[in-house]
Short mmCIF file of C-alpha atoms and ligand atoms in Angstrom, two decimals:
data_model
loop_
_atom_site.label_atom_id
_atom_site.label_comp_id
_atom_site.label_asym_id
_atom_site.label_seq_id
_atom_site.Cartn_x
_atom_site.Cartn_y
_atom_site.Cartn_z
CA MET A 1 128.33 70.93 88.79
CA ARG A 2 128.82 68.91 85.62
CA LEU A 3 126.99 70.23 82.58
CA ASP A 4 125.31 66.87 81.93
CA LYS A 5 124.12 66.68 85.56
CA PHE A 6 122.71 70.20 85.31
CA LEU A 7 120.79 69.24 82.16
CA SER A 8 119.47 66.04 83.66
CA ILE A 9 118.24 67.61 86.93
CA SER A 10 116.60 70.35 84.85
CA GLY A 11 114.59 67.69 82.98
CA VAL A 12 116.23 68.64 79.68
CA ALA A 13 118.25 65.55 78.74
CA THR A 14 119.66 62.37 80.18
CA ARG A 15 123.41 62.29 80.53
CA ARG A 16 123.68 60.24 77.34
CA GLU A 17 121.42 62.66 75.43
CA ALA A 18 123.49 65.57 76.77
CA GLU A 19 126.67 63.95 75.54
CA LYS A 20 125.23 63.53 72.04
CA ALA A 21 123.74 67.02 71.99
CA ALA A 22 127.04 68.55 73.08
CA ARG A 23 128.91 66.74 70.31
CA ALA A 24 126.33 68.04 67.83
CA GLY A 25 126.89 71.62 69.00
CA ARG A 26 123.36 71.98 70.39
CA ILE A 27 124.52 73.24 73.80
CA LEU A 28 125.88 76.73 74.38
CA VAL A 29 127.59 77.81 77.58
CA ASN A 30 127.88 81.57 77.90
CA GLY A 31 127.21 81.91 74.19
CA LEU A 32 129.77 79.39 72.94
CA PRO A 33 129.13 75.81 71.79
CA GLU A 34 130.29 73.34 74.44
CA ARG A 35 131.28 69.94 73.08
CA ASP A 36 132.21 68.39 76.44
CA SER A 37 129.09 67.51 78.42
CA ALA A 38 131.25 66.49 81.40
CA ARG A 39 132.68 69.94 81.91
CA GLN A 40 132.06 71.80 85.15
CA ILE A 41 129.73 74.78 85.12
CA ASP A 42 128.44 77.16 87.75
CA PRO A 43 124.69 76.57 87.41
CA VAL A 44 123.85 80.00 88.80
CA ALA A 45 126.43 82.18 87.06
CA ASP A 46 126.82 80.41 83.71
CA MET A 47 124.21 80.73 80.98
CA VAL A 48 123.30 77.40 79.42
CA VAL A 49 121.24 77.23 76.24
CA PHE A 50 119.97 73.89 74.93
CA ASP A 51 118.48 73.81 71.42
CA GLY A 52 117.94 77.56 71.64
CA GLU A 53 116.20 77.49 75.05
CA LYS A 54 117.83 79.16 78.03
CA ILE A 55 117.82 76.69 80.91
CA GLU A 56 117.46 78.30 84.32
CA TYR A 57 118.82 76.65 87.43
CA HIS A 58 116.37 75.96 90.23
CA GLU A 59 117.27 74.31 93.47
CA ASN A 60 113.55 73.84 93.94
CA TYR A 61 110.76 74.64 91.52
CA TYR A 62 107.87 76.98 92.34
CA ILE A 63 105.40 77.53 89.54
CA MET A 64 102.25 79.63 89.46
CA LEU A 65 99.67 78.09 87.14
CA ASN A 66 96.45 79.70 85.99
CA LYS A 67 94.44 76.49 85.97
CA PRO A 68 91.77 76.16 83.32
CA GLU A 69 88.62 74.06 83.67
CA GLY A 70 88.83 70.40 82.75
CA TYR A 71 92.12 69.51 84.46
CA VAL A 72 92.49 67.56 87.68
CA SER A 73 94.88 68.63 90.43
CA ALA A 74 96.90 65.44 90.47
CA THR A 75 100.20 64.15 89.13
CA ALA A 76 98.63 61.25 87.24
CA ASP A 77 95.11 60.21 86.33
CA ARG A 78 93.85 57.39 84.15
CA ARG A 79 90.93 59.29 82.66
CA GLU A 80 91.38 63.02 83.02
CA PRO A 81 94.16 65.38 81.94
CA THR A 82 96.21 66.60 84.89
CA VAL A 83 97.46 70.10 85.59
CA LEU A 84 101.02 68.87 85.00
CA GLU A 85 100.16 68.35 81.34
CA LEU A 86 99.91 72.13 81.00
CA LEU A 87 103.67 72.41 81.53
CA PRO A 88 106.37 71.84 78.92
CA GLU A 89 107.54 68.26 78.69
CA ARG A 90 110.85 68.86 80.39
CA LEU A 91 109.09 70.22 83.50
CA GLN A 92 106.78 67.21 83.47
CA ARG A 93 109.87 65.03 84.00
CA LEU A 94 110.58 66.68 87.36
CA ALA A 95 108.94 65.63 90.61
CA LEU A 96 106.45 68.50 90.62
CA PHE A 97 103.05 68.23 92.28
CA PRO A 98 100.17 70.60 92.96
CA CYS A 99 100.26 72.23 96.39
CA GLY A 100 96.63 71.58 97.32
CA ARG A 101 93.73 70.86 95.04
CA LEU A 102 91.28 72.78 92.94
CA ASP A 103 88.24 70.94 91.61
CA LYS A 104 88.26 69.96 87.95
CA ASP A 105 85.86 72.80 87.14
CA THR A 106 87.60 75.40 89.36
CA THR A 107 90.00 77.79 87.66
CA GLY A 108 92.77 80.07 88.87
CA LEU A 109 95.86 80.08 91.00
CA LEU A 110 97.51 76.75 91.64
CA LEU A 111 101.02 76.44 93.01
CA LEU A 112 103.13 73.59 91.64
CA THR A 113 106.36 72.70 93.40
CA ASP A 114 108.80 69.92 94.16
CA ASN A 115 109.38 71.21 97.69
CA GLY A 116 107.45 68.75 99.86
CA THR A 117 108.42 70.39 103.13
CA LEU A 118 107.11 73.79 102.11
CA ALA A 119 103.94 72.31 100.58
CA HIS A 120 103.27 70.37 103.76
CA ARG A 121 103.66 73.54 105.79
CA LEU A 122 101.41 75.61 103.50
CA LEU A 123 98.69 72.96 103.53
CA SER A 124 98.79 72.30 107.26
CA PRO A 125 95.37 73.10 108.76
CA ARG A 126 97.22 74.67 111.71
CA ARG A 127 98.73 77.34 109.49
CA GLN A 128 95.32 78.52 108.18
CA VAL A 129 96.77 79.97 104.99
CA GLU A 130 94.31 82.47 103.50
CA LYS A 131 92.74 81.70 100.11
CA LYS A 132 90.51 84.03 98.12
CA TYR A 133 88.07 82.88 95.44
CA ARG A 134 85.96 84.83 93.02
CA PHE A 135 82.58 83.11 92.74
CA VAL A 136 79.29 83.24 90.91
CA CYS A 137 76.35 81.54 92.58
CA GLN A 138 72.85 80.61 91.53
CA ILE A 139 70.70 82.90 93.66
CA PRO A 140 71.44 86.19 95.47
CA VAL A 141 73.04 85.72 98.90
CA SER A 142 70.80 87.17 101.61
CA ASP A 143 72.10 89.02 104.66
CA GLU A 144 71.39 85.89 106.72
CA GLY A 145 73.24 83.70 104.21
CA LYS A 146 76.22 86.04 104.30
CA ALA A 147 76.24 86.07 108.11
CA ALA A 148 76.03 82.26 108.19
CA LEU A 149 78.93 81.81 105.74
CA GLU A 150 81.01 84.35 107.61
CA GLY A 151 80.31 82.91 111.05
CA GLY A 152 80.86 79.29 110.05
CA VAL A 153 78.41 76.76 108.64
CA VAL A 154 77.98 73.06 109.30
CA LEU A 155 78.81 71.00 106.22
CA ASP A 156 77.08 67.77 105.15
CA ASP A 157 79.63 65.68 107.11
CA GLY A 158 79.06 67.64 110.34
CA TYR A 159 82.23 69.75 110.05
CA ARG A 160 81.83 73.37 111.15
CA THR A 161 83.79 75.77 108.95
CA LEU A 162 86.05 78.48 110.32
CA PRO A 163 84.96 82.11 110.01
CA ALA A 164 85.15 83.34 106.41
CA LYS A 165 84.76 86.71 104.71
CA LEU A 166 82.28 87.46 101.95
CA GLU A 167 82.41 90.51 99.70
CA LEU A 168 79.31 90.63 97.53
CA ASP A 169 78.91 92.43 94.22
CA ALA A 170 75.86 94.63 93.70
CA GLY A 171 73.60 91.84 92.43
CA ARG A 172 74.66 89.58 95.38
CA ARG A 173 75.13 86.63 93.03
CA SER A 174 78.88 87.03 92.76
CA GLY A 175 81.79 88.29 94.78
CA ILE A 176 84.88 87.19 96.65
CA ILE A 177 85.02 84.68 99.47
CA THR A 178 88.05 84.36 101.74
CA ILE A 179 88.65 81.15 103.66
CA HIS A 180 91.50 79.79 105.77
CA GLU A 181 91.11 76.08 105.25
CA GLY A 182 90.71 73.68 102.36
CA LYS A 183 88.27 70.87 102.91
CA TYR A 184 87.02 68.82 99.97
CA HIS A 185 84.69 70.94 97.76
CA GLN A 186 84.63 73.37 100.66
CA ILE A 187 83.14 76.47 99.06
CA LYS A 188 80.59 74.51 97.04
CA ARG A 189 79.50 72.73 100.20
CA MET A 190 79.41 75.98 102.18
CA PHE A 191 77.06 77.50 99.63
CA GLY A 192 75.08 74.24 99.55
CA SER A 193 74.55 74.57 103.30
CA ILE A 194 72.73 77.88 102.81
CA GLY A 195 70.55 76.53 99.98
CA ASN A 196 72.61 78.10 97.20
CA ARG A 197 74.86 76.69 94.49
CA ILE A 198 78.26 77.72 93.15
CA LEU A 199 78.21 78.09 89.37
CA CYS A 200 81.72 79.38 88.86
CA LEU A 201 84.79 79.43 91.08
CA GLU A 202 88.21 80.95 90.47
CA ARG A 203 91.02 81.09 93.03
CA ILE A 204 92.58 84.54 92.96
CA SER A 205 95.02 84.29 95.85
CA PHE A 206 96.85 81.75 97.97
CA GLY A 207 98.59 83.18 101.05
CA PRO A 208 100.81 86.01 99.83
CA LEU A 209 100.46 85.01 96.15
CA SER A 210 97.95 86.70 93.87
CA LEU A 211 96.96 85.30 90.51
CA ASP A 212 99.12 87.13 87.98
CA PRO A 213 96.74 88.99 85.64
CA ALA A 214 99.31 88.59 82.86
CA LEU A 215 98.91 84.80 82.94
CA PRO A 216 96.41 83.56 80.37
CA CYS A 217 94.15 80.66 81.27
CA GLY A 218 96.42 77.60 81.18
CA GLY A 219 99.53 79.79 81.41
CA TRP A 220 102.29 79.44 84.00
CA ARG A 221 105.38 81.21 85.27
CA TYR A 222 108.09 80.66 87.86
CA LEU A 223 107.55 82.46 91.16
CA SER A 224 109.94 85.34 91.73
CA PRO A 225 112.54 84.92 94.50
CA ASP A 226 110.56 87.46 96.51
CA GLU A 227 107.35 85.41 96.18
CA VAL A 228 109.21 82.27 97.27
CA ALA A 229 110.64 84.13 100.27
CA GLN A 230 107.14 85.27 101.23
CA LEU A 231 105.84 81.71 101.09
CA GLU A 232 108.78 80.48 103.12
CA SER A 233 108.16 83.08 105.80
CA LEU A 234 104.60 81.87 106.42
N1 LIG B 301 86.22 75.01 97.22
C1 LIG B 301 85.59 74.25 96.31
O1 LIG B 301 84.43 73.92 96.48
N2 LIG B 301 86.25 73.89 95.21
C2 LIG B 301 87.53 74.23 94.96
O2 LIG B 301 88.09 73.87 93.92
C3 LIG B 301 88.18 75.02 95.92
C4 LIG B 301 87.50 75.41 97.05
#
C-alpha cells in the first residue's frame, strides 16, 4: 500500500498533507525519515511514525470507550457533545459509530467501530447479546420486585421484557442487572414498572467484553485481536 494512502485511511493526513509532511521529514518509516509519500509500505510489518505518533494499521476499528455522563451515543448532534468527541481528532475523521446506545447519563462500556456488519449482528434482537449494568436505585428492591424484573415485566408501551438476572448488594438499593436486549431506556423503564427509579447506571460488560478497569472515565483503547475474535464468534 502507498504510504500516503495508509496515512489517509488512518485519518492522519490527506494525500497532499502527507506529501508535504514527508518532504518536511515528519514521517518515519522503520525509524528513518521517508521523503517520498508515494512509496510502497507493508502496513502491517512496517512501523510508520507521523509527527512522533506511531500509526497502527487497522483493517477495521474496534474501540472500547469508558463513556462518561453528558455525552450522547451518536455520530453527530446539534446540541450535545457526542461520544466520538472523546476520541483524538484523527479517529473522528474515520467512519466510526457507537455499536448500540447508552443514555446521556449512563456511563461505562461502549463499543465504537466502523464494521457495520458486525455491529448489525451484535445488535440484532435475535442474537440476545448479554449486557451487564451496575445500578443504584432509589428504594430497596423487594423480593417481589426482584422476581418481577427477573421473570420479565411489561413496559409502558406494552412490551414484555425477556428474563433478566438481578444480583443485589446488601442494602438492596444497588447491584448488577443482566439483560439480553436493548430497548430504549430499558433498565430505567424496567425499574419504573416496579415503582422504583434508577439513579445511576454503568454498563460493565457487553457480550464477551468487560469494561477495562484501567480505562479512566472518558478513556478509550483499541480492542485486542482476541477480543475482536470473541465478538466475531458470537
Ligand atoms: N437501559 C437504560 O435505561 N439506559 C441505558 O443507557 C442502557 C440501558
